[in-house]
C-alpha positions as CSV (number, residue, x, y, z in Angstrom):
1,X,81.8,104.5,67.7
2,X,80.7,101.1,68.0
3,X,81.2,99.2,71.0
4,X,81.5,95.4,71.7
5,X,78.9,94.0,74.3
6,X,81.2,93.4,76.3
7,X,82.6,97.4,76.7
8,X,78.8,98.4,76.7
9,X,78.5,96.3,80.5
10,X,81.7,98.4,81.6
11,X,80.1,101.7,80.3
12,X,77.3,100.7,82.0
13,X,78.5,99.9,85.1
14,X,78.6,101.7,88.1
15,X,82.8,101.6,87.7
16,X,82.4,102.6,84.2
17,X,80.2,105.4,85.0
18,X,82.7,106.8,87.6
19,X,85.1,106.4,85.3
20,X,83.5,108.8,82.6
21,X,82.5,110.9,85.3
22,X,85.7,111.4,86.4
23,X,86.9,112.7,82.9
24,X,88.0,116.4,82.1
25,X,85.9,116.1,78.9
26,X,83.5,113.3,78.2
27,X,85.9,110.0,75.9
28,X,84.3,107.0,76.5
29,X,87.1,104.6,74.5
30,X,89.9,105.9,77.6
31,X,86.4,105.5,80.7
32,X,86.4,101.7,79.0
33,X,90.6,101.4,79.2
34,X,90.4,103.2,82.5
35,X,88.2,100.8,83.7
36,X,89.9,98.2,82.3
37,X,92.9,99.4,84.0
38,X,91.7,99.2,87.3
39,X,90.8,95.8,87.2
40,X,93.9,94.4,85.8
41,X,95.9,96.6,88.6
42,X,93.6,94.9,91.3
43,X,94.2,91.3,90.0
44,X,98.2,91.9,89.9
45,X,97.7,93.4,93.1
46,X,96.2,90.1,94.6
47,X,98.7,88.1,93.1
48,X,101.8,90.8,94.5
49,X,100.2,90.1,97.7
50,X,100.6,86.2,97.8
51,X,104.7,87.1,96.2
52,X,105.4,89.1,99.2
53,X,104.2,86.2,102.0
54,X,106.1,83.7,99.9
55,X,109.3,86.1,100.4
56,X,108.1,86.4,104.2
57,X,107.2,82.8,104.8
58,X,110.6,81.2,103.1
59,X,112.8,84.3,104.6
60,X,113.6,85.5,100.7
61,X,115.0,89.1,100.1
62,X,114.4,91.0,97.0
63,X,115.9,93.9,95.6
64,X,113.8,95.2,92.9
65,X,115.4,98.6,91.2
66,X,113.6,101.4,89.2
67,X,115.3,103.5,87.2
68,X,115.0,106.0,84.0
69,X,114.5,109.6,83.0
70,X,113.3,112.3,85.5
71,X,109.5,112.1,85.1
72,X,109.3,109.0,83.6
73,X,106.6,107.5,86.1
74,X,108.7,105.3,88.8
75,X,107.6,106.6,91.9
76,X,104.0,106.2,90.7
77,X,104.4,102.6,89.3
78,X,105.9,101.7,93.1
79,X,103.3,103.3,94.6
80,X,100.9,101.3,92.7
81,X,102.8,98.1,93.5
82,X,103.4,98.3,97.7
83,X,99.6,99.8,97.7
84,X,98.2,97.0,99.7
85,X,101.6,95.5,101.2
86,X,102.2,95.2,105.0
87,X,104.3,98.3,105.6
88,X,106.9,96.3,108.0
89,X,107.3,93.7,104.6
90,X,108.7,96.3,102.1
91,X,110.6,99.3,102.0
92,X,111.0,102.1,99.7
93,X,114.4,103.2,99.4
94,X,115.0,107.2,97.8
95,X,117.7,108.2,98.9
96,X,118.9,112.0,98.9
97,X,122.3,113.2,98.1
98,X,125.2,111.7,100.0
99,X,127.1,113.8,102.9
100,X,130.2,114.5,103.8
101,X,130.8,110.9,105.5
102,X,129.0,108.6,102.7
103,X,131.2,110.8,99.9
104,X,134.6,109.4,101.9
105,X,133.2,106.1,101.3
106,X,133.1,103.1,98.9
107,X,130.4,104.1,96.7
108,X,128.2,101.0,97.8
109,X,128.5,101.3,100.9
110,X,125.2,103.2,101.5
111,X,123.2,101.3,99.4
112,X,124.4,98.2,101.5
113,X,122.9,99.1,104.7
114,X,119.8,99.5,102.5
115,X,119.8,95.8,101.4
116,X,116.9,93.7,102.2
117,X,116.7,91.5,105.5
118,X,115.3,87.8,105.6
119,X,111.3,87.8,104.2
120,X,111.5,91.7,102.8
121,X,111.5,93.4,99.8
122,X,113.0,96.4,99.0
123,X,112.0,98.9,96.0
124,X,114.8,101.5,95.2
125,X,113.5,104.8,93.6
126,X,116.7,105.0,91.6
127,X,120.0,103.0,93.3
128,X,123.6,102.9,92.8
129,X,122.8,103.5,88.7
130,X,122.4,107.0,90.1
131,X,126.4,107.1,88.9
132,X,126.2,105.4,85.4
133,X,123.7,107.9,83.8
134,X,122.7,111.3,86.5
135,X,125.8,111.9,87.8
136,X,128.6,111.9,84.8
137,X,125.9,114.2,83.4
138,X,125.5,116.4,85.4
139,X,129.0,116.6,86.8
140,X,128.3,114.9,90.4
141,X,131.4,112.6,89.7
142,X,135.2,112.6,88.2
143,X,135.4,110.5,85.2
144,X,137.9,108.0,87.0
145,X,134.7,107.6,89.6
146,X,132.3,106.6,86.8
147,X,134.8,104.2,85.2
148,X,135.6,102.9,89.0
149,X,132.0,102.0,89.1
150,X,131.3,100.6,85.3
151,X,133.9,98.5,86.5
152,X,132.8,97.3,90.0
153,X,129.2,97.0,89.1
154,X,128.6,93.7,87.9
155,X,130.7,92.0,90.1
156,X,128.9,93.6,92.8
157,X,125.7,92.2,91.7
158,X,126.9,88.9,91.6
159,X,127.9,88.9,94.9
160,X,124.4,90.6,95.7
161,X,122.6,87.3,93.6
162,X,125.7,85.1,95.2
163,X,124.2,86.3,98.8
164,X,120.7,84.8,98.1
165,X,119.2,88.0,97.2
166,X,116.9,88.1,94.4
167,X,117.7,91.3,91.7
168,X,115.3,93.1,89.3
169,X,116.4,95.9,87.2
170,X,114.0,98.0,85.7
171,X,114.2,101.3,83.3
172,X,111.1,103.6,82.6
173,X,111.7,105.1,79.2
174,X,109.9,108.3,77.9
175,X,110.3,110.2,74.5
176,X,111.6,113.7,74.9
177,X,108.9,115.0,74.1
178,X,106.9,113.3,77.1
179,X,109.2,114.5,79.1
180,X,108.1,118.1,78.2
181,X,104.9,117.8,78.8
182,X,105.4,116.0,81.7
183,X,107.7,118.4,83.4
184,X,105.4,120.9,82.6
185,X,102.6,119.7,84.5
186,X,104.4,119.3,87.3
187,X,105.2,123.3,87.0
188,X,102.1,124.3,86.8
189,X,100.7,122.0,89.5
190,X,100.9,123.5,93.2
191,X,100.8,119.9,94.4
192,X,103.4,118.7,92.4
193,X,105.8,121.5,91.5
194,X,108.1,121.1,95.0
195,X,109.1,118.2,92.7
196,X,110.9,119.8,89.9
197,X,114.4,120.0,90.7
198,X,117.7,122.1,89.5
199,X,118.8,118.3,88.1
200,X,115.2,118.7,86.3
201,X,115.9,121.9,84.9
202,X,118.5,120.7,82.8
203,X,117.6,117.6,81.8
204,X,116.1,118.4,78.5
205,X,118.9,120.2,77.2
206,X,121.2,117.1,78.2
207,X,119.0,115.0,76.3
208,X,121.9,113.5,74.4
209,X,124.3,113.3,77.0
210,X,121.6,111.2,79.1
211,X,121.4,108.8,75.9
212,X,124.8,108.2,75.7
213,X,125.1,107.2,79.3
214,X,121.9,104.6,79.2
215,X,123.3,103.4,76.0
216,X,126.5,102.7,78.0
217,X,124.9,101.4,81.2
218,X,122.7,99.4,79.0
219,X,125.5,97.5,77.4
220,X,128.1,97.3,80.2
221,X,125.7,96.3,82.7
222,X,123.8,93.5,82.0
223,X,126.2,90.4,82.9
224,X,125.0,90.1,86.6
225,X,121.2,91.0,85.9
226,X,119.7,92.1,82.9
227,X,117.4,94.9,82.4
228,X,113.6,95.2,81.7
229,X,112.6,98.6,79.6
230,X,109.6,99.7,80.3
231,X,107.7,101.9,77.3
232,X,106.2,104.7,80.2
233,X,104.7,107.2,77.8
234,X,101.7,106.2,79.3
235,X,102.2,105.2,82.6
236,X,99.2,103.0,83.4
237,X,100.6,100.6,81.0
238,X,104.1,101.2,82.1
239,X,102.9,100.2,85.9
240,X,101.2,97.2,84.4
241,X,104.1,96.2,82.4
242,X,106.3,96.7,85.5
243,X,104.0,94.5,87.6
244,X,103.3,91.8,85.2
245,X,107.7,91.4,84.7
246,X,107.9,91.5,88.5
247,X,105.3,88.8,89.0
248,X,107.0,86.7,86.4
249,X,110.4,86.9,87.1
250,X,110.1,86.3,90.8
251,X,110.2,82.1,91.4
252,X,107.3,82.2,94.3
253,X,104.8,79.4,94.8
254,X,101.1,79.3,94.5
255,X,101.7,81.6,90.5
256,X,98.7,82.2,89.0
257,X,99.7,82.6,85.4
258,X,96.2,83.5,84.5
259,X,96.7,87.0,86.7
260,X,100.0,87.6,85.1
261,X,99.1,87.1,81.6
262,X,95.8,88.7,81.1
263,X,94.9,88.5,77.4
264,X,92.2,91.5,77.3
265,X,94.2,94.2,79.0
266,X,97.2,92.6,77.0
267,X,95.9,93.4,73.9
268,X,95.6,96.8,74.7
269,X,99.1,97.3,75.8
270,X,100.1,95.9,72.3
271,X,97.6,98.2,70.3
272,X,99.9,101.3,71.8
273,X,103.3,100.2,71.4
């Protein structure tokens, strides 16, 4: 293969040598991206950093939401995102299923008390959405419950946006076939196979019925706050994607637009959609 001078300086490098070396099998095209990678996710990462003391030094609150298929990379691309944060500035919401008290409820309720205070942001590993798409799948809710909350939803985002809270909606999207693969790594991995869940068992064979319900949530829910659909088949470029719409979306001072709009990483992320 022939290589530009300016990838022959990253294969050289003492990064780009760590990068090969790190490889299952010697590919030095995906050592170059992974490189490449790296830098980019440090630059946005400089650049989340000055966000999150704009929203602590003006008393901002942001709600940033990550949603989308069971292994479709959102916990990772978060992780990836708070890595150099303040811990007391952010919060990471997953929460499990609801008990006997939250199920006697208003469905909101719960994620209320997980809203944002003055100068935080809070990232929620799936939210209330939990009821458009995973639940009237897999039977979790009554019919009149999921039309309850197609109902309420928007309005309750406006009130959320009405409050002075600041809302980004974001879904990961994998093939099928990704999702295969992806689940079963995470069977075969004795780190990572506490993760597969009963929910996860089924998921591929309720392909279809999960389509539907996106397809739904994707039209209905968009008045209050759009959303942003991230392409995650490979999730380096899903957590830059993620980052970069974060970083533009969010009105805080001091933007440097040259961070957020990198051309040379950019072009890569265009060669693979």
């Amino acid at each position: 293969m022939t290589l530009s001078e300016k990838d022959l300086n990253i294969v050289n490098s003492k990064k780009g040598l760590g990068a090969l070396l790190r490889l299952n099998r010697l590919d030095i095209k995906k050592g170059i991206r992974n490189v490449k990678y790296e830098k980019r996710l440090e630059k946005l990462q400089e650049e989340m950093l000055i966000l999150q003391q704009w929203v602590s030094n003006n008393n901002k609150k942001v709600v940033i939401l990550f949603e989308g298929r069971d292994a479709a990379g959102k916990g990772g691309a978060i992780r990836r995102i708070i890595q150099h944060l303040p811990p007391r500035a952010i919060r990471v919401v997953a929460l499990p299923k609801p008990n006997e008290t939250e199920l006697g409820q208003w469905y909101f309720q719960r994620y209320i008390n997980k809203l944002p205070n003055n100068g935080e942001i809070v990232f929620f590993d799936r939210s209330w959405y939990n009821r458009a798409i995973v639940e009237p799948v897999n039977g979790f809710c009554t019919k009149e419950q999921y039309v309850t909350f197609m109902g309420q939803v928007n309005e309750f985002e406006k009130m959320i946006q009405d409050s002075g809270i600041i809302l980004l909606k974001l879904y990961f999207s994998i093939t099928k076939k990704e999702q295969e693969r992806r689940f079963k790594d995470i069977i075969e991995s004795p780190q990572k196979k506490w993760k597969y869940s009963a929910v996860d068992k089924k998921a591929l064979s309720l392909w279809d019925d999960y389509t539907t319900y996106k397809e739904a949530m994707f039209e209905k829910t968009q008045e209050a706050a759009p959303w942003k659909v991230i392409k995650a088949n490979r999730k380096t470029n899903a957590r830059i994607r993620a980052f970069e719409y974060i970083l533009d979306k969010i009105p805080y001072e001091v933007k440097d637009l040259s961070k957020i709009k990198h051309q040379s990483y950019r072009s890569i992320l265009e060669s693979e959609d």
